[in-house]
PDB file of C-alpha atoms in Angstrom:
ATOM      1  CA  UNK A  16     157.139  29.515-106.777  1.00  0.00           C
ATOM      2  CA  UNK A  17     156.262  31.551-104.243  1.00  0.00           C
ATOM      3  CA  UNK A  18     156.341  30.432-100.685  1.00  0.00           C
ATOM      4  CA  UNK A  19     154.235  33.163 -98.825  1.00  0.00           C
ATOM      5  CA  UNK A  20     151.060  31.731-101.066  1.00  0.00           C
ATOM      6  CA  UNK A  21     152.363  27.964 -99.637  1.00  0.00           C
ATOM      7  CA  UNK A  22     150.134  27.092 -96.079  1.00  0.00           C
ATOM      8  CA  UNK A  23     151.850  24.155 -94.807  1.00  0.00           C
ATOM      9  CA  UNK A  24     155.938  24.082 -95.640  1.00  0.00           C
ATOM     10  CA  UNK A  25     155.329  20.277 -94.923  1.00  0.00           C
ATOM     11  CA  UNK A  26     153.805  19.908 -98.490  1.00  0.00           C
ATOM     12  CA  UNK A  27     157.533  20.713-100.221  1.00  0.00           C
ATOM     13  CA  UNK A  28     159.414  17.708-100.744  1.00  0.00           C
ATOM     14  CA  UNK A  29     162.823  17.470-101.547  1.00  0.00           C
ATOM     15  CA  UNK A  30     163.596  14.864-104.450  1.00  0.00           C
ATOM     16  CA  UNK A  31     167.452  14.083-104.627  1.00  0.00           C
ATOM     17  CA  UNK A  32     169.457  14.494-107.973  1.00  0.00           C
ATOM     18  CA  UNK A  33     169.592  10.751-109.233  1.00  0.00           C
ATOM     19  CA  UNK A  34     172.685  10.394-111.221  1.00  0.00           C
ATOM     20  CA  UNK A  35     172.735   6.285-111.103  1.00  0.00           C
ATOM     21  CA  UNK A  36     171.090   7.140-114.845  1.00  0.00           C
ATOM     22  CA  UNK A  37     172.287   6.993-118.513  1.00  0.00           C
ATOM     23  CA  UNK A  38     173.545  10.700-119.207  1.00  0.00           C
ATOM     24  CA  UNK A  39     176.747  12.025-120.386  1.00  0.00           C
ATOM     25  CA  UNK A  40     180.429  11.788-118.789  1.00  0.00           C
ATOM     26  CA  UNK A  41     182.411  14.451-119.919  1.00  0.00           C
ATOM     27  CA  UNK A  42     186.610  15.441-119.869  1.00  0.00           C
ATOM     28  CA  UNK A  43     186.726  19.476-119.198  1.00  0.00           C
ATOM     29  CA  UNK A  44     190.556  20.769-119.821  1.00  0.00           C
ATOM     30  CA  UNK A  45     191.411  24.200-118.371  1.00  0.00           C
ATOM     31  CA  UNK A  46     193.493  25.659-121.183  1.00  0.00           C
ATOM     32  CA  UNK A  47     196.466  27.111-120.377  1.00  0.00           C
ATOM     33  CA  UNK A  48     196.488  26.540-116.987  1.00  0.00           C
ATOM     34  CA  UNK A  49     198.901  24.301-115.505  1.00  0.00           C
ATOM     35  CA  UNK A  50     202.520  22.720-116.721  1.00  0.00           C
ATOM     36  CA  UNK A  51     206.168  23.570-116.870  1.00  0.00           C
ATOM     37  CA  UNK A  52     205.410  25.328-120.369  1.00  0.00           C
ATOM     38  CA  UNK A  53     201.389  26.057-119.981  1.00  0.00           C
ATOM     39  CA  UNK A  54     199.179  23.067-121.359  1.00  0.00           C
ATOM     40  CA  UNK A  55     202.418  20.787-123.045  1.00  0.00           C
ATOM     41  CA  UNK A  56     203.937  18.938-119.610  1.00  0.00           C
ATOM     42  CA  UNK A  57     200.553  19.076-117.201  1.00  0.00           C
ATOM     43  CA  UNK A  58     196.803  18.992-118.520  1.00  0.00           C
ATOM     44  CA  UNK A  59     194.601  20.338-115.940  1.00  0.00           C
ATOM     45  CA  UNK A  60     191.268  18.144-116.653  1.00  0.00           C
ATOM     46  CA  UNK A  61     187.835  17.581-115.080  1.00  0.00           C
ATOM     47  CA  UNK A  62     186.045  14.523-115.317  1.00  0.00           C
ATOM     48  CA  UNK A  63     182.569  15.067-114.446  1.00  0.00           C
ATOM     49  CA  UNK A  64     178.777  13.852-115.200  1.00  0.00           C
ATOM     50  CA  UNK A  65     175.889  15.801-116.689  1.00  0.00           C
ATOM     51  CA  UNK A  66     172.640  15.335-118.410  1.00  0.00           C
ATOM     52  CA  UNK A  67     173.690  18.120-120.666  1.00  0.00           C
ATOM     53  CA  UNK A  68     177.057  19.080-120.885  1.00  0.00           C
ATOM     54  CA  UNK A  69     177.088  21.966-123.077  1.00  0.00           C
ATOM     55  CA  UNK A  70     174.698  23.291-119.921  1.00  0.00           C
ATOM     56  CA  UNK A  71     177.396  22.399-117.764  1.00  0.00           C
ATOM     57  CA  UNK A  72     180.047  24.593-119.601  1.00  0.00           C
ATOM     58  CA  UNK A  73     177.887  27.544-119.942  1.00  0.00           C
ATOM     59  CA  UNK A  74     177.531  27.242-116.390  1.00  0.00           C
ATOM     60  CA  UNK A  75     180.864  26.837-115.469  1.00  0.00           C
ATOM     61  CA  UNK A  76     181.620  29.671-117.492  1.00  0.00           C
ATOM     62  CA  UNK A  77     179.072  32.040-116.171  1.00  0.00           C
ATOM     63  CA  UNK A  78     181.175  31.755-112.334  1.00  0.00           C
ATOM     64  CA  UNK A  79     184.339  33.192-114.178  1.00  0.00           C
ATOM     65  CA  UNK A  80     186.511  30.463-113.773  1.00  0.00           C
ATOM     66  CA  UNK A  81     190.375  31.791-114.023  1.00  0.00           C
ATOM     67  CA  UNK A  82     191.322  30.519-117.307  1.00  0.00           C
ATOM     68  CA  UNK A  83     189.234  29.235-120.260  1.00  0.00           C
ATOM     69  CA  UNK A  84     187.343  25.858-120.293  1.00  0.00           C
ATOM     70  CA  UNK A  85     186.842  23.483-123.112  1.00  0.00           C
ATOM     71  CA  UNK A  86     185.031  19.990-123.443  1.00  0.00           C
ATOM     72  CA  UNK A  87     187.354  17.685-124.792  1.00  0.00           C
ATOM     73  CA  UNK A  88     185.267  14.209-125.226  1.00  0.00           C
ATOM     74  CA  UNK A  89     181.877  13.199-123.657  1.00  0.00           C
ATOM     75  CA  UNK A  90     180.489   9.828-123.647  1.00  0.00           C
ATOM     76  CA  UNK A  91     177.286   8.697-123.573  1.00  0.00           C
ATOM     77  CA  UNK A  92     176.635   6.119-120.176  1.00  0.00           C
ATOM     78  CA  UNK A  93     173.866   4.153-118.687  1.00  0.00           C
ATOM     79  CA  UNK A  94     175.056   4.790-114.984  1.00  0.00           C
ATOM     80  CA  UNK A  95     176.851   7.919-115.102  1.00  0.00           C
ATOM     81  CA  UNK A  96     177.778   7.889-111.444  1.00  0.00           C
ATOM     82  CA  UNK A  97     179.374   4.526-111.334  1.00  0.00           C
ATOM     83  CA  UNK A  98     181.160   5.464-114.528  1.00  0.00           C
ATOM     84  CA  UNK A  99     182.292   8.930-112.815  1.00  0.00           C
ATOM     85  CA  UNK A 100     183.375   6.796-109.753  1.00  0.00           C
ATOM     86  CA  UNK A 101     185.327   4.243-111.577  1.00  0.00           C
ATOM     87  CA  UNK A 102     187.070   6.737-113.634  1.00  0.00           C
ATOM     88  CA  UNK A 103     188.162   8.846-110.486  1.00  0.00           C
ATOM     89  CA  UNK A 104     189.467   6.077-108.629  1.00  0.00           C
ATOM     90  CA  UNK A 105     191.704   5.145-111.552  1.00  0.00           C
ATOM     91  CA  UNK A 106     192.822   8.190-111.427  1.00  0.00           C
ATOM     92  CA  UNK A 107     192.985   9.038-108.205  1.00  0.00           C
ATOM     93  CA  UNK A 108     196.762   9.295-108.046  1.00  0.00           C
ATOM     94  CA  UNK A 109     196.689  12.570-110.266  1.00  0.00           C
ATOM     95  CA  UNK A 110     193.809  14.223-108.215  1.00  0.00           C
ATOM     96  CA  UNK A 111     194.379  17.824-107.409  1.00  0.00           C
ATOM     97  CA  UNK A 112     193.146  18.814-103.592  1.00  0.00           C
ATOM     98  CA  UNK A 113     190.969  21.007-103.959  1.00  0.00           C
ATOM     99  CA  UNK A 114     188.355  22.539-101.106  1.00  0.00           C
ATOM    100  CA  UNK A 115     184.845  22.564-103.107  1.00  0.00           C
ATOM    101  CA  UNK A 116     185.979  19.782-106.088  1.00  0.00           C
ATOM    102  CA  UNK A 117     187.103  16.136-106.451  1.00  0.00           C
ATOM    103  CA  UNK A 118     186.714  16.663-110.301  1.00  0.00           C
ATOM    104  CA  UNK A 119     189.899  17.973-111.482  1.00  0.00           C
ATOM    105  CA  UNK A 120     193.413  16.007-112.241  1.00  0.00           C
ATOM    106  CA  UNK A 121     196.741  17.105-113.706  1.00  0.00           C
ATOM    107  CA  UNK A 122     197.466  14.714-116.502  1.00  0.00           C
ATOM    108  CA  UNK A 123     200.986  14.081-117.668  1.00  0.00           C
ATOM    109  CA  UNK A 124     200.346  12.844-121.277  1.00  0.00           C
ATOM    110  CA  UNK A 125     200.687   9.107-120.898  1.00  0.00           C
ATOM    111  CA  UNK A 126     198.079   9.960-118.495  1.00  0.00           C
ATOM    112  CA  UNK A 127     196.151  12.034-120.988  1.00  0.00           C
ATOM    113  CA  UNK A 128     196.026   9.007-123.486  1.00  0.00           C
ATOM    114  CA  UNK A 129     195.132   6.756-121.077  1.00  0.00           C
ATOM    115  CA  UNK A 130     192.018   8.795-119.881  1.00  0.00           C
ATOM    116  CA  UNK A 131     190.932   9.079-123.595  1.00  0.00           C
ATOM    117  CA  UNK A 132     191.588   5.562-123.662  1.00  0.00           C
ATOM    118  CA  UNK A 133     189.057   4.694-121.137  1.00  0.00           C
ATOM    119  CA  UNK A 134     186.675   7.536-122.171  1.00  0.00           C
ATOM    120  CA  UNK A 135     186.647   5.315-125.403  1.00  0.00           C
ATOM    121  CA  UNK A 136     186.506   1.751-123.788  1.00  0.00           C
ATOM    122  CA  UNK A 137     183.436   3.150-121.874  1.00  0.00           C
ATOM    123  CA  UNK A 138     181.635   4.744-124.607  1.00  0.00           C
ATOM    124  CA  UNK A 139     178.740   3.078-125.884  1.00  0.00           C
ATOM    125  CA  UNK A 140     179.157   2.937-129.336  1.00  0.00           C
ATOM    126  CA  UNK A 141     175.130   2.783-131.092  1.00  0.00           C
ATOM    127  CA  UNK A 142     175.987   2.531-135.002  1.00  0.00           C
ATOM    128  CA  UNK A 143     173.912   3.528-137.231  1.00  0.00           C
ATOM    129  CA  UNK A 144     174.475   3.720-140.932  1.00  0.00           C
ATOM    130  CA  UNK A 145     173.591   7.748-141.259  1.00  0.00           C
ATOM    131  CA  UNK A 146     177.480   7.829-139.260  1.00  0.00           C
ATOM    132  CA  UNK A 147     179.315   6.475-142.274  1.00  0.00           C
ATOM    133  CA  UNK A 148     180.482   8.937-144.636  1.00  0.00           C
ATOM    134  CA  UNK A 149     178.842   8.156-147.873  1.00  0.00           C
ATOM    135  CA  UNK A 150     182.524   7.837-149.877  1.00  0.00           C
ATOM    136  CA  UNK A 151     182.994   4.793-147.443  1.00  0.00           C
ATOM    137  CA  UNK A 152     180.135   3.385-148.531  1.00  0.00           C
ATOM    138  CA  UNK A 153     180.703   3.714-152.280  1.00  0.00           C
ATOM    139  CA  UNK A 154     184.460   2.401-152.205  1.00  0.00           C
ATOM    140  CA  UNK A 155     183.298  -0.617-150.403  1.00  0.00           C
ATOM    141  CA  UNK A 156     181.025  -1.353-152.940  1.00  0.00           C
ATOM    142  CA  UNK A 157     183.459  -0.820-155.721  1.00  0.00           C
ATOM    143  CA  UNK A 158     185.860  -2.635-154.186  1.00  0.00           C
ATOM    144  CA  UNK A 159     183.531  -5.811-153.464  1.00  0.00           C
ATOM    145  CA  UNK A 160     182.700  -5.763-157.091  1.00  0.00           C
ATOM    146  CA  UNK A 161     186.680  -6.061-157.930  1.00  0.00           C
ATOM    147  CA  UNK A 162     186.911  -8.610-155.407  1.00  0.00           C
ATOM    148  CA  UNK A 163     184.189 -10.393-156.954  1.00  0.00           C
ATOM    149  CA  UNK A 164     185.415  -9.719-160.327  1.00  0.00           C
ATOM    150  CA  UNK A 165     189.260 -10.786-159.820  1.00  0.00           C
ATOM    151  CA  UNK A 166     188.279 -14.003-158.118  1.00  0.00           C
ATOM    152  CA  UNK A 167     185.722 -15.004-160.898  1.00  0.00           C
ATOM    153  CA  UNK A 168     188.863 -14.226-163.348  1.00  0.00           C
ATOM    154  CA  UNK A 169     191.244 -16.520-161.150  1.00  0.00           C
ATOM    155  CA  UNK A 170     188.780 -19.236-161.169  1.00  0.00           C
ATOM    156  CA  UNK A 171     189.044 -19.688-165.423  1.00  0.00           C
ATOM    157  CA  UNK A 172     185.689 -21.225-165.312  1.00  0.00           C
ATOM    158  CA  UNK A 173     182.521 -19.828-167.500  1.00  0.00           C
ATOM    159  CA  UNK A 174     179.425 -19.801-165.298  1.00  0.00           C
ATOM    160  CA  UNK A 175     177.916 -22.461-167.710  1.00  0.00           C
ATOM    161  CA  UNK A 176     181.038 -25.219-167.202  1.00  0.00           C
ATOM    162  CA  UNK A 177     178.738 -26.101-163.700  1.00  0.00           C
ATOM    163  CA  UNK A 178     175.898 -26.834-166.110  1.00  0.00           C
ATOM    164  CA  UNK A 179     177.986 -29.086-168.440  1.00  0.00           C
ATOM    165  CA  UNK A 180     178.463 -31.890-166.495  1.00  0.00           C
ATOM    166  CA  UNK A 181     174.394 -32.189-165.353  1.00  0.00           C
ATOM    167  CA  UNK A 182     173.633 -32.353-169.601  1.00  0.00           C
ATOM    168  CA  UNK A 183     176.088 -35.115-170.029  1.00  0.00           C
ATOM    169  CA  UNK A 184     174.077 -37.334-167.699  1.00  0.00           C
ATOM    170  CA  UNK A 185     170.693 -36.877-168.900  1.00  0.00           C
ATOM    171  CA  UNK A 186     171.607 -37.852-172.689  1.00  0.00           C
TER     172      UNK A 186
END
């Protein structure tokens, strides 16, 4: 857009981000970075929201950070600010102050498996049967037919000893 063609600057409106909307909450880690032996005491993380978080890493690494950045987990939210919110005041007590960010946390690891922990418990979780690997699916089915076959054997009745009784009354 070019504003030297635009007559009135009035006409541009600004439309905040809305981020009270289902989108993605991701876990960053900064390899390397922090610890008493780099990445096994101390995990430098970054909980943060994005509509596309592969977008949001390319980005992030296009400003050079000092060390390399991976995503660890995203989950898929319907309000990925509240999420965001709730998640940094849990874990608000391993916040690092920083000037520009609010984002990033040094994790010990009982405090790295708890924030996977909630990552999971506030995942939503859409199954659909294209997710199951197809052995799954086949040893269940083989193993419902032994089921059903081992508890016919147990029962030592023929499938026509239920008919028996029904002749016996009609002669």
């Amino acid at each position: 857009m070019n504003f030297n063609d635009i007559d009135d600057v009035s006409t541009i409106v600004y439309q905040p981000r809305n981020d009270n909307q289902p989108g993605f909450i991701y876990l960053m880690e900064a390899e390397g970075y922090h610890g008493l032996i780099p990445g096994a005491w101390l995990r430098r993380c970054k909980i943060g929201l994005s509509r596309n978080p592969e977008a949001r890493l390319d980005k992030f690494h296009s400003n050079q950070p000092p060390c390399n950045v991976k995503i660890l987990k995203t989950i898929y939210v319907e309000d990925m600010a509240d999420v965001e919110g709730e998640l940094h005041q849990q874990f608000s007590r391993c916040n690092v102050e920083l000037i520009k960010s609010q984002e990033w946390f040094d994790f010990n690891p009982v405090q790295f498996m708890m924030v996977n922990w909630e990552f999971e418990k506030r995942s939503l979780h859409i199954f659909s049967l294209s997710d199951l690997p197809i052995k799954l699916i086949i040893f269940s089915m083989i193993g419902l037919v032994g089921v059903g076959t081992v508890a016919g054997r147990l029962t030592n009745q023929p499938a026509n000893s239920l008919i028996q009784p029904q002749e016996r009354l009609t002669k």
